[in-house]
Amino acid sequence: MSISIMYHRDGKGVLHFREAMYDEDSEEFMLNQGKVGNMGTGSATAGVDEAAAEKKFAAFAAKSAELGYAEIPAEEQHWVVAQYALKSAEGTERDRYLEHKARTTLASYFSWRGLGAVEESEFAPGKLNIFILAPDVPKAVKGVLVALRDANLDFTKLSIGSAPVADTSQWKRRHPLPAKQPFTLD
């Protein structure tokens, strides 16, 4: 799937998003927009081949720029990490299912609300880390909590941390609070 997302702050400082997505498998091109953190409004066009999708992405970028939207460079965003404590150092088959389910849930939830993008996941000794690139940390943390709770994924072993992309030595625990120990990836 190809995705392009652009942001704009209105006069009141509220962050808005516009997003274009193309699914090569279903040949569907989707547009979505709204306030970051809220379900956007969208439309979809079926039967779009790759050449037509490229033209639609170009038109989307031009229209977004005309409306004052722009991509936020990665170095100006934050990593938000949803971290699960695992029962074993390497992870079990159940943990691999948790990774798939949590990634899928978060990717869908975040995409339709302009909260950011699930970039990767990794198993560290005794931990599963899911990395999300997000423009607004408080909204992203709230989004992680809501999405995982709605999907009935275990909250008792969940921690959330964040750090600026430009300085990943500055991890801060965001959940659970109060922070009884520092947030670490390993």
PDB file of C-alpha atoms in Angstrom:
ATOM      1  CA  MET A   1       0.000   0.000   0.000  1.00  0.00           C
ATOM      2  CA  SER A   2       1.243   3.488  -0.869  1.00  0.00           C
ATOM      3  CA  ILE A   3       0.352   6.366   1.441  1.00  0.00           C
ATOM      4  CA  SER A   4       0.896  10.127   1.342  1.00  0.00           C
ATOM      5  CA  ILE A   5      -0.151  12.265   4.300  1.00  0.00           C
ATOM      6  CA  MET A   6      -0.002  16.039   4.695  1.00  0.00           C
ATOM      7  CA  TYR A   7      -0.781  18.323   7.618  1.00  0.00           C
ATOM      8  CA  HIS A   8      -1.937  21.886   8.219  1.00  0.00           C
ATOM      9  CA  ARG A   9      -2.475  23.943  11.390  1.00  0.00           C
ATOM     10  CA  ASP A  10      -5.479  26.229  11.278  1.00  0.00           C
ATOM     11  CA  GLY A  11      -5.652  29.700  12.858  1.00  0.00           C
ATOM     12  CA  LYS A  12      -6.516  28.161  16.240  1.00  0.00           C
ATOM     13  CA  GLY A  13      -3.519  25.816  16.174  1.00  0.00           C
ATOM     14  CA  VAL A  14      -5.584  22.691  15.462  1.00  0.00           C
ATOM     15  CA  LEU A  15      -3.734  20.132  13.349  1.00  0.00           C
ATOM     16  CA  HIS A  16      -5.622  18.826  10.282  1.00  0.00           C
ATOM     17  CA  PHE A  17      -4.614  16.067   7.873  1.00  0.00           C
ATOM     18  CA  ARG A  18      -5.179  15.010   4.271  1.00  0.00           C
ATOM     19  CA  GLU A  19      -4.236  11.519   3.239  1.00  0.00           C
ATOM     20  CA  ALA A  20      -4.136   9.592  -0.034  1.00  0.00           C
ATOM     21  CA  MET A  21      -3.758   5.809  -0.094  1.00  0.00           C
ATOM     22  CA  TYR A  22      -3.460   3.339  -2.937  1.00  0.00           C
ATOM     23  CA  ASP A  23      -3.878  -0.406  -2.478  1.00  0.00           C
ATOM     24  CA  GLU A  24      -2.174  -2.161  -5.377  1.00  0.00           C
ATOM     25  CA  ASP A  25      -3.891  -5.489  -4.661  1.00  0.00           C
ATOM     26  CA  SER A  26      -7.469  -4.176  -4.763  1.00  0.00           C
ATOM     27  CA  GLU A  27      -6.648  -1.315  -7.183  1.00  0.00           C
ATOM     28  CA  GLU A  28      -8.448   1.111  -4.895  1.00  0.00           C
ATOM     29  CA  PHE A  29      -7.446   4.769  -4.394  1.00  0.00           C
ATOM     30  CA  MET A  30      -8.691   6.394  -1.178  1.00  0.00           C
ATOM     31  CA  LEU A  31      -8.746   9.961   0.103  1.00  0.00           C
ATOM     32  CA  ASN A  32      -9.269  10.841   3.757  1.00  0.00           C
ATOM     33  CA  GLN A  33      -9.173  14.121   5.662  1.00  0.00           C
ATOM     34  CA  GLY A  34     -10.136  15.699   8.970  1.00  0.00           C
ATOM     35  CA  LYS A  35      -8.788  16.863  12.331  1.00  0.00           C
ATOM     36  CA  VAL A  36      -5.899  14.813  13.678  1.00  0.00           C
ATOM     37  CA  GLY A  37      -7.239  12.376  16.251  1.00  0.00           C
ATOM     38  CA  ASN A  38     -10.776  12.306  14.860  1.00  0.00           C
ATOM     39  CA  MET A  39     -12.196   9.925  12.292  1.00  0.00           C
ATOM     40  CA  GLY A  40     -11.730  11.545   8.913  1.00  0.00           C
ATOM     41  CA  THR A  41     -14.141  11.674   6.032  1.00  0.00           C
ATOM     42  CA  GLY A  42     -13.117   9.817   2.951  1.00  0.00           C
ATOM     43  CA  SER A  43     -13.880   8.560  -0.469  1.00  0.00           C
ATOM     44  CA  ALA A  44     -12.646   5.638  -2.534  1.00  0.00           C
ATOM     45  CA  THR A  45     -12.279   4.971  -6.238  1.00  0.00           C
ATOM     46  CA  ALA A  46     -12.116   1.370  -7.434  1.00  0.00           C
ATOM     47  CA  GLY A  47     -10.424   0.045 -10.584  1.00  0.00           C
ATOM     48  CA  VAL A  48      -7.418   2.394 -10.477  1.00  0.00           C
ATOM     49  CA  ASP A  49      -4.258   1.026 -12.092  1.00  0.00           C
ATOM     50  CA  GLU A  50      -0.769   2.081 -11.006  1.00  0.00           C
ATOM     51  CA  ALA A  51      -0.336   4.714 -13.725  1.00  0.00           C
ATOM     52  CA  ALA A  52      -3.657   6.345 -12.817  1.00  0.00           C
ATOM     53  CA  ALA A  53      -2.740   6.160  -9.120  1.00  0.00           C
ATOM     54  CA  GLU A  54       0.473   8.100  -9.769  1.00  0.00           C
ATOM     55  CA  LYS A  55      -1.555  10.854 -11.465  1.00  0.00           C
ATOM     56  CA  LYS A  56      -4.018  10.879  -8.562  1.00  0.00           C
ATOM     57  CA  PHE A  57      -1.136  11.208  -6.058  1.00  0.00           C
ATOM     58  CA  ALA A  58       0.250  14.154  -8.054  1.00  0.00           C
ATOM     59  CA  ALA A  59      -3.172  15.845  -8.116  1.00  0.00           C
ATOM     60  CA  PHE A  60      -3.572  15.169  -4.378  1.00  0.00           C
ATOM     61  CA  ALA A  61      -0.180  16.774  -3.625  1.00  0.00           C
ATOM     62  CA  ALA A  62      -0.981  19.835  -5.754  1.00  0.00           C
ATOM     63  CA  LYS A  63      -4.414  20.337  -4.177  1.00  0.00           C
ATOM     64  CA  SER A  64      -3.016  19.818  -0.667  1.00  0.00           C
ATOM     65  CA  ALA A  65      -0.279  22.409  -1.260  1.00  0.00           C
ATOM     66  CA  GLU A  66      -2.894  24.820  -2.623  1.00  0.00           C
ATOM     67  CA  LEU A  67      -4.862  24.392   0.625  1.00  0.00           C
ATOM     68  CA  GLY A  68      -1.760  24.996   2.774  1.00  0.00           C
ATOM     69  CA  TYR A  69      -0.980  21.374   3.659  1.00  0.00           C
ATOM     70  CA  ALA A  70       2.567  20.025   3.695  1.00  0.00           C
ATOM     71  CA  GLU A  71       4.372  16.875   4.756  1.00  0.00           C
ATOM     72  CA  ILE A  72       5.960  17.063   8.194  1.00  0.00           C
ATOM     73  CA  PRO A  73       9.572  15.928   7.917  1.00  0.00           C
ATOM     74  CA  ALA A  74      10.340  12.819   9.979  1.00  0.00           C
ATOM     75  CA  GLU A  75      12.949  14.673  12.029  1.00  0.00           C
ATOM     76  CA  GLU A  76      10.206  17.026  13.287  1.00  0.00           C
ATOM     77  CA  GLN A  77       7.987  14.140  14.420  1.00  0.00           C
ATOM     78  CA  HIS A  78       8.187  11.721  17.345  1.00  0.00           C
ATOM     79  CA  TRP A  79       8.480   8.007  17.837  1.00  0.00           C
ATOM     80  CA  VAL A  80       5.669   6.606  19.918  1.00  0.00           C
ATOM     81  CA  VAL A  81       6.356   3.023  20.949  1.00  0.00           C
ATOM     82  CA  ALA A  82       3.702   0.607  22.150  1.00  0.00           C
ATOM     83  CA  GLN A  83       5.638  -1.954  24.154  1.00  0.00           C
ATOM     84  CA  TYR A  84       4.390  -5.287  25.465  1.00  0.00           C
ATOM     85  CA  ALA A  85       6.247  -7.259  28.137  1.00  0.00           C
ATOM     86  CA  LEU A  86       6.542 -10.886  27.021  1.00  0.00           C
ATOM     87  CA  LYS A  87       6.656 -14.067  29.047  1.00  0.00           C
ATOM     88  CA  SER A  88       9.775 -15.356  27.279  1.00  0.00           C
ATOM     89  CA  ALA A  89      12.930 -13.716  25.963  1.00  0.00           C
ATOM     90  CA  GLU A  90      12.330 -14.658  22.308  1.00  0.00           C
ATOM     91  CA  GLY A  91       8.541 -14.517  22.159  1.00  0.00           C
ATOM     92  CA  THR A  92       6.080 -17.335  21.556  1.00  0.00           C
ATOM     93  CA  GLU A  93       3.611 -18.090  18.775  1.00  0.00           C
ATOM     94  CA  ARG A  94       1.010 -16.196  20.837  1.00  0.00           C
ATOM     95  CA  ASP A  95       3.375 -13.178  20.932  1.00  0.00           C
ATOM     96  CA  ARG A  96       3.724 -13.277  17.125  1.00  0.00           C
ATOM     97  CA  TYR A  97      -0.073 -13.242  16.888  1.00  0.00           C
ATOM     98  CA  LEU A  98      -0.135 -10.272  19.302  1.00  0.00           C
ATOM     99  CA  GLU A  99       2.405  -8.460  17.112  1.00  0.00           C
ATOM    100  CA  HIS A 100       0.295  -8.998  13.978  1.00  0.00           C
ATOM    101  CA  LYS A 101      -3.004  -8.089  15.662  1.00  0.00           C
ATOM    102  CA  ALA A 102      -1.619  -4.982  17.404  1.00  0.00           C
ATOM    103  CA  ARG A 103       0.175  -3.704  14.272  1.00  0.00           C
ATOM    104  CA  THR A 104      -2.914  -4.201  12.116  1.00  0.00           C
ATOM    105  CA  THR A 105      -5.191  -2.558  14.686  1.00  0.00           C
ATOM    106  CA  LEU A 106      -2.909   0.440  15.207  1.00  0.00           C
ATOM    107  CA  ALA A 107      -2.219   0.942  11.479  1.00  0.00           C
ATOM    108  CA  SER A 108      -5.916   1.042  10.664  1.00  0.00           C
ATOM    109  CA  TYR A 109      -6.883   3.242  13.614  1.00  0.00           C
ATOM    110  CA  PHE A 110      -4.042   5.731  13.062  1.00  0.00           C
ATOM    111  CA  SER A 111      -4.492   5.945   9.310  1.00  0.00           C
ATOM    112  CA  TRP A 112      -8.145   6.958   9.429  1.00  0.00           C
ATOM    113  CA  ARG A 113      -7.436   9.615  12.069  1.00  0.00           C
ATOM    114  CA  GLY A 114      -4.209  11.177  10.748  1.00  0.00           C
ATOM    115  CA  LEU A 115      -2.357  10.192  13.916  1.00  0.00           C
ATOM    116  CA  GLY A 116       0.706   8.832  12.171  1.00  0.00           C
ATOM    117  CA  ALA A 117       1.969   5.580  10.708  1.00  0.00           C
ATOM    118  CA  VAL A 118       3.071   2.237  12.123  1.00  0.00           C
ATOM    119  CA  GLU A 119       6.603   1.959  10.779  1.00  0.00           C
ATOM    120  CA  GLU A 120       7.964  -1.288  12.212  1.00  0.00           C
ATOM    121  CA  SER A 121       7.942  -3.732  15.074  1.00  0.00           C
ATOM    122  CA  GLU A 122      10.680  -5.728  16.742  1.00  0.00           C
ATOM    123  CA  PHE A 123      11.192  -8.315  19.426  1.00  0.00           C
ATOM    124  CA  ALA A 124      13.767  -7.355  22.056  1.00  0.00           C
ATOM    125  CA  PRO A 125      14.621  -9.715  24.924  1.00  0.00           C
ATOM    126  CA  GLY A 126      11.302 -10.087  26.759  1.00  0.00           C
ATOM    127  CA  LYS A 127       9.611  -7.212  24.886  1.00  0.00           C
ATOM    128  CA  LEU A 128       7.642  -6.456  21.734  1.00  0.00           C
ATOM    129  CA  ASN A 129       8.138  -2.896  20.458  1.00  0.00           C
ATOM    130  CA  ILE A 130       5.789  -1.364  17.865  1.00  0.00           C
ATOM    131  CA  PHE A 131       7.155   1.900  16.437  1.00  0.00           C
ATOM    132  CA  ILE A 132       4.758   4.622  15.301  1.00  0.00           C
ATOM    133  CA  LEU A 133       5.886   7.841  13.620  1.00  0.00           C
ATOM    134  CA  ALA A 134       3.529  10.539  14.945  1.00  0.00           C
ATOM    135  CA  PRO A 135       3.171  14.321  14.571  1.00  0.00           C
ATOM    136  CA  ASP A 136       1.292  14.793  17.892  1.00  0.00           C
ATOM    137  CA  VAL A 137       2.451  12.701  20.877  1.00  0.00           C
ATOM    138  CA  PRO A 138      -0.477  13.204  23.304  1.00  0.00           C
ATOM    139  CA  LYS A 139      -3.041  12.337  20.619  1.00  0.00           C
ATOM    140  CA  ALA A 140      -0.989   9.362  19.452  1.00  0.00           C
ATOM    141  CA  VAL A 141      -0.702   7.979  22.998  1.00  0.00           C
ATOM    142  CA  LYS A 142      -4.447   8.349  23.481  1.00  0.00           C
ATOM    143  CA  GLY A 143      -4.976   6.664  20.094  1.00  0.00           C
ATOM    144  CA  VAL A 144      -2.794   3.691  21.069  1.00  0.00           C
ATOM    145  CA  LEU A 145      -4.760   3.225  24.292  1.00  0.00           C
ATOM    146  CA  VAL A 146      -8.169   3.467  22.594  1.00  0.00           C
ATOM    147  CA  ALA A 147      -7.262   1.235  19.637  1.00  0.00           C
ATOM    148  CA  LEU A 148      -5.724  -1.530  21.730  1.00  0.00           C
ATOM    149  CA  ARG A 149      -8.519  -1.405  24.311  1.00  0.00           C
ATOM    150  CA  ASP A 150     -11.190  -1.618  21.588  1.00  0.00           C
ATOM    151  CA  ALA A 151      -9.385  -4.637  20.096  1.00  0.00           C
ATOM    152  CA  ASN A 152      -9.299  -6.346  23.523  1.00  0.00           C
ATOM    153  CA  LEU A 153      -5.501  -6.556  23.484  1.00  0.00           C
ATOM    154  CA  ASP A 154      -3.906  -7.039  26.905  1.00  0.00           C
ATOM    155  CA  PHE A 155      -3.399  -3.757  28.780  1.00  0.00           C
ATOM    156  CA  THR A 156      -1.686  -5.231  31.835  1.00  0.00           C
ATOM    157  CA  LYS A 157       1.592  -5.701  29.974  1.00  0.00           C
ATOM    158  CA  LEU A 158       1.461  -2.491  27.879  1.00  0.00           C
ATOM    159  CA  SER A 159       3.852   0.427  28.225  1.00  0.00           C
ATOM    160  CA  ILE A 160       4.054   3.447  25.931  1.00  0.00           C
ATOM    161  CA  GLY A 161       7.054   5.712  25.451  1.00  0.00           C
ATOM    162  CA  SER A 162       7.988   8.534  23.116  1.00  0.00           C
ATOM    163  CA  ALA A 163      11.085  10.325  21.888  1.00  0.00           C
ATOM    164  CA  PRO A 164      11.816  12.899  19.216  1.00  0.00           C
ATOM    165  CA  VAL A 165      12.979  11.264  15.981  1.00  0.00           C
ATOM    166  CA  ALA A 166      15.923  13.678  16.021  1.00  0.00           C
ATOM    167  CA  ASP A 167      17.038  12.524  19.518  1.00  0.00           C
ATOM    168  CA  THR A 168      16.172   8.958  20.443  1.00  0.00           C
ATOM    169  CA  SER A 169      18.204   9.189  23.641  1.00  0.00           C
ATOM    170  CA  GLN A 170      15.338  11.173  25.210  1.00  0.00           C
ATOM    171  CA  TRP A 171      12.743   8.420  25.822  1.00  0.00           C
ATOM    172  CA  LYS A 172       9.875   9.449  28.082  1.00  0.00           C
ATOM    173  CA  ARG A 173       7.333   7.058  29.616  1.00  0.00           C
ATOM    174  CA  ARG A 174       3.772   8.023  28.619  1.00  0.00           C
ATOM    175  CA  HIS A 175       1.853   5.023  29.999  1.00  0.00           C
ATOM    176  CA  PRO A 176       1.381   3.815  32.668  1.00  0.00           C
ATOM    177  CA  LEU A 177       1.733   6.916  34.790  1.00  0.00           C
ATOM    178  CA  PRO A 178       3.150   7.838  37.186  1.00  0.00           C
ATOM    179  CA  ALA A 179       6.393   6.508  35.753  1.00  0.00           C
ATOM    180  CA  LYS A 180       7.932   4.152  38.274  1.00  0.00           C
ATOM    181  CA  GLN A 181      10.838   3.307  35.983  1.00  0.00           C
ATOM    182  CA  PRO A 182      12.344   4.835  32.833  1.00  0.00           C
ATOM    183  CA  PHE A 183      11.145   3.719  29.421  1.00  0.00           C
ATOM    184  CA  THR A 184      13.699   1.640  27.509  1.00  0.00           C
ATOM    185  CA  LEU A 185      13.494  -0.309  24.271  1.00  0.00           C
ATOM    186  CA  ASP A 186      15.531  -3.300  25.439  1.00  0.00           C
TER     187      ASP A 186
END
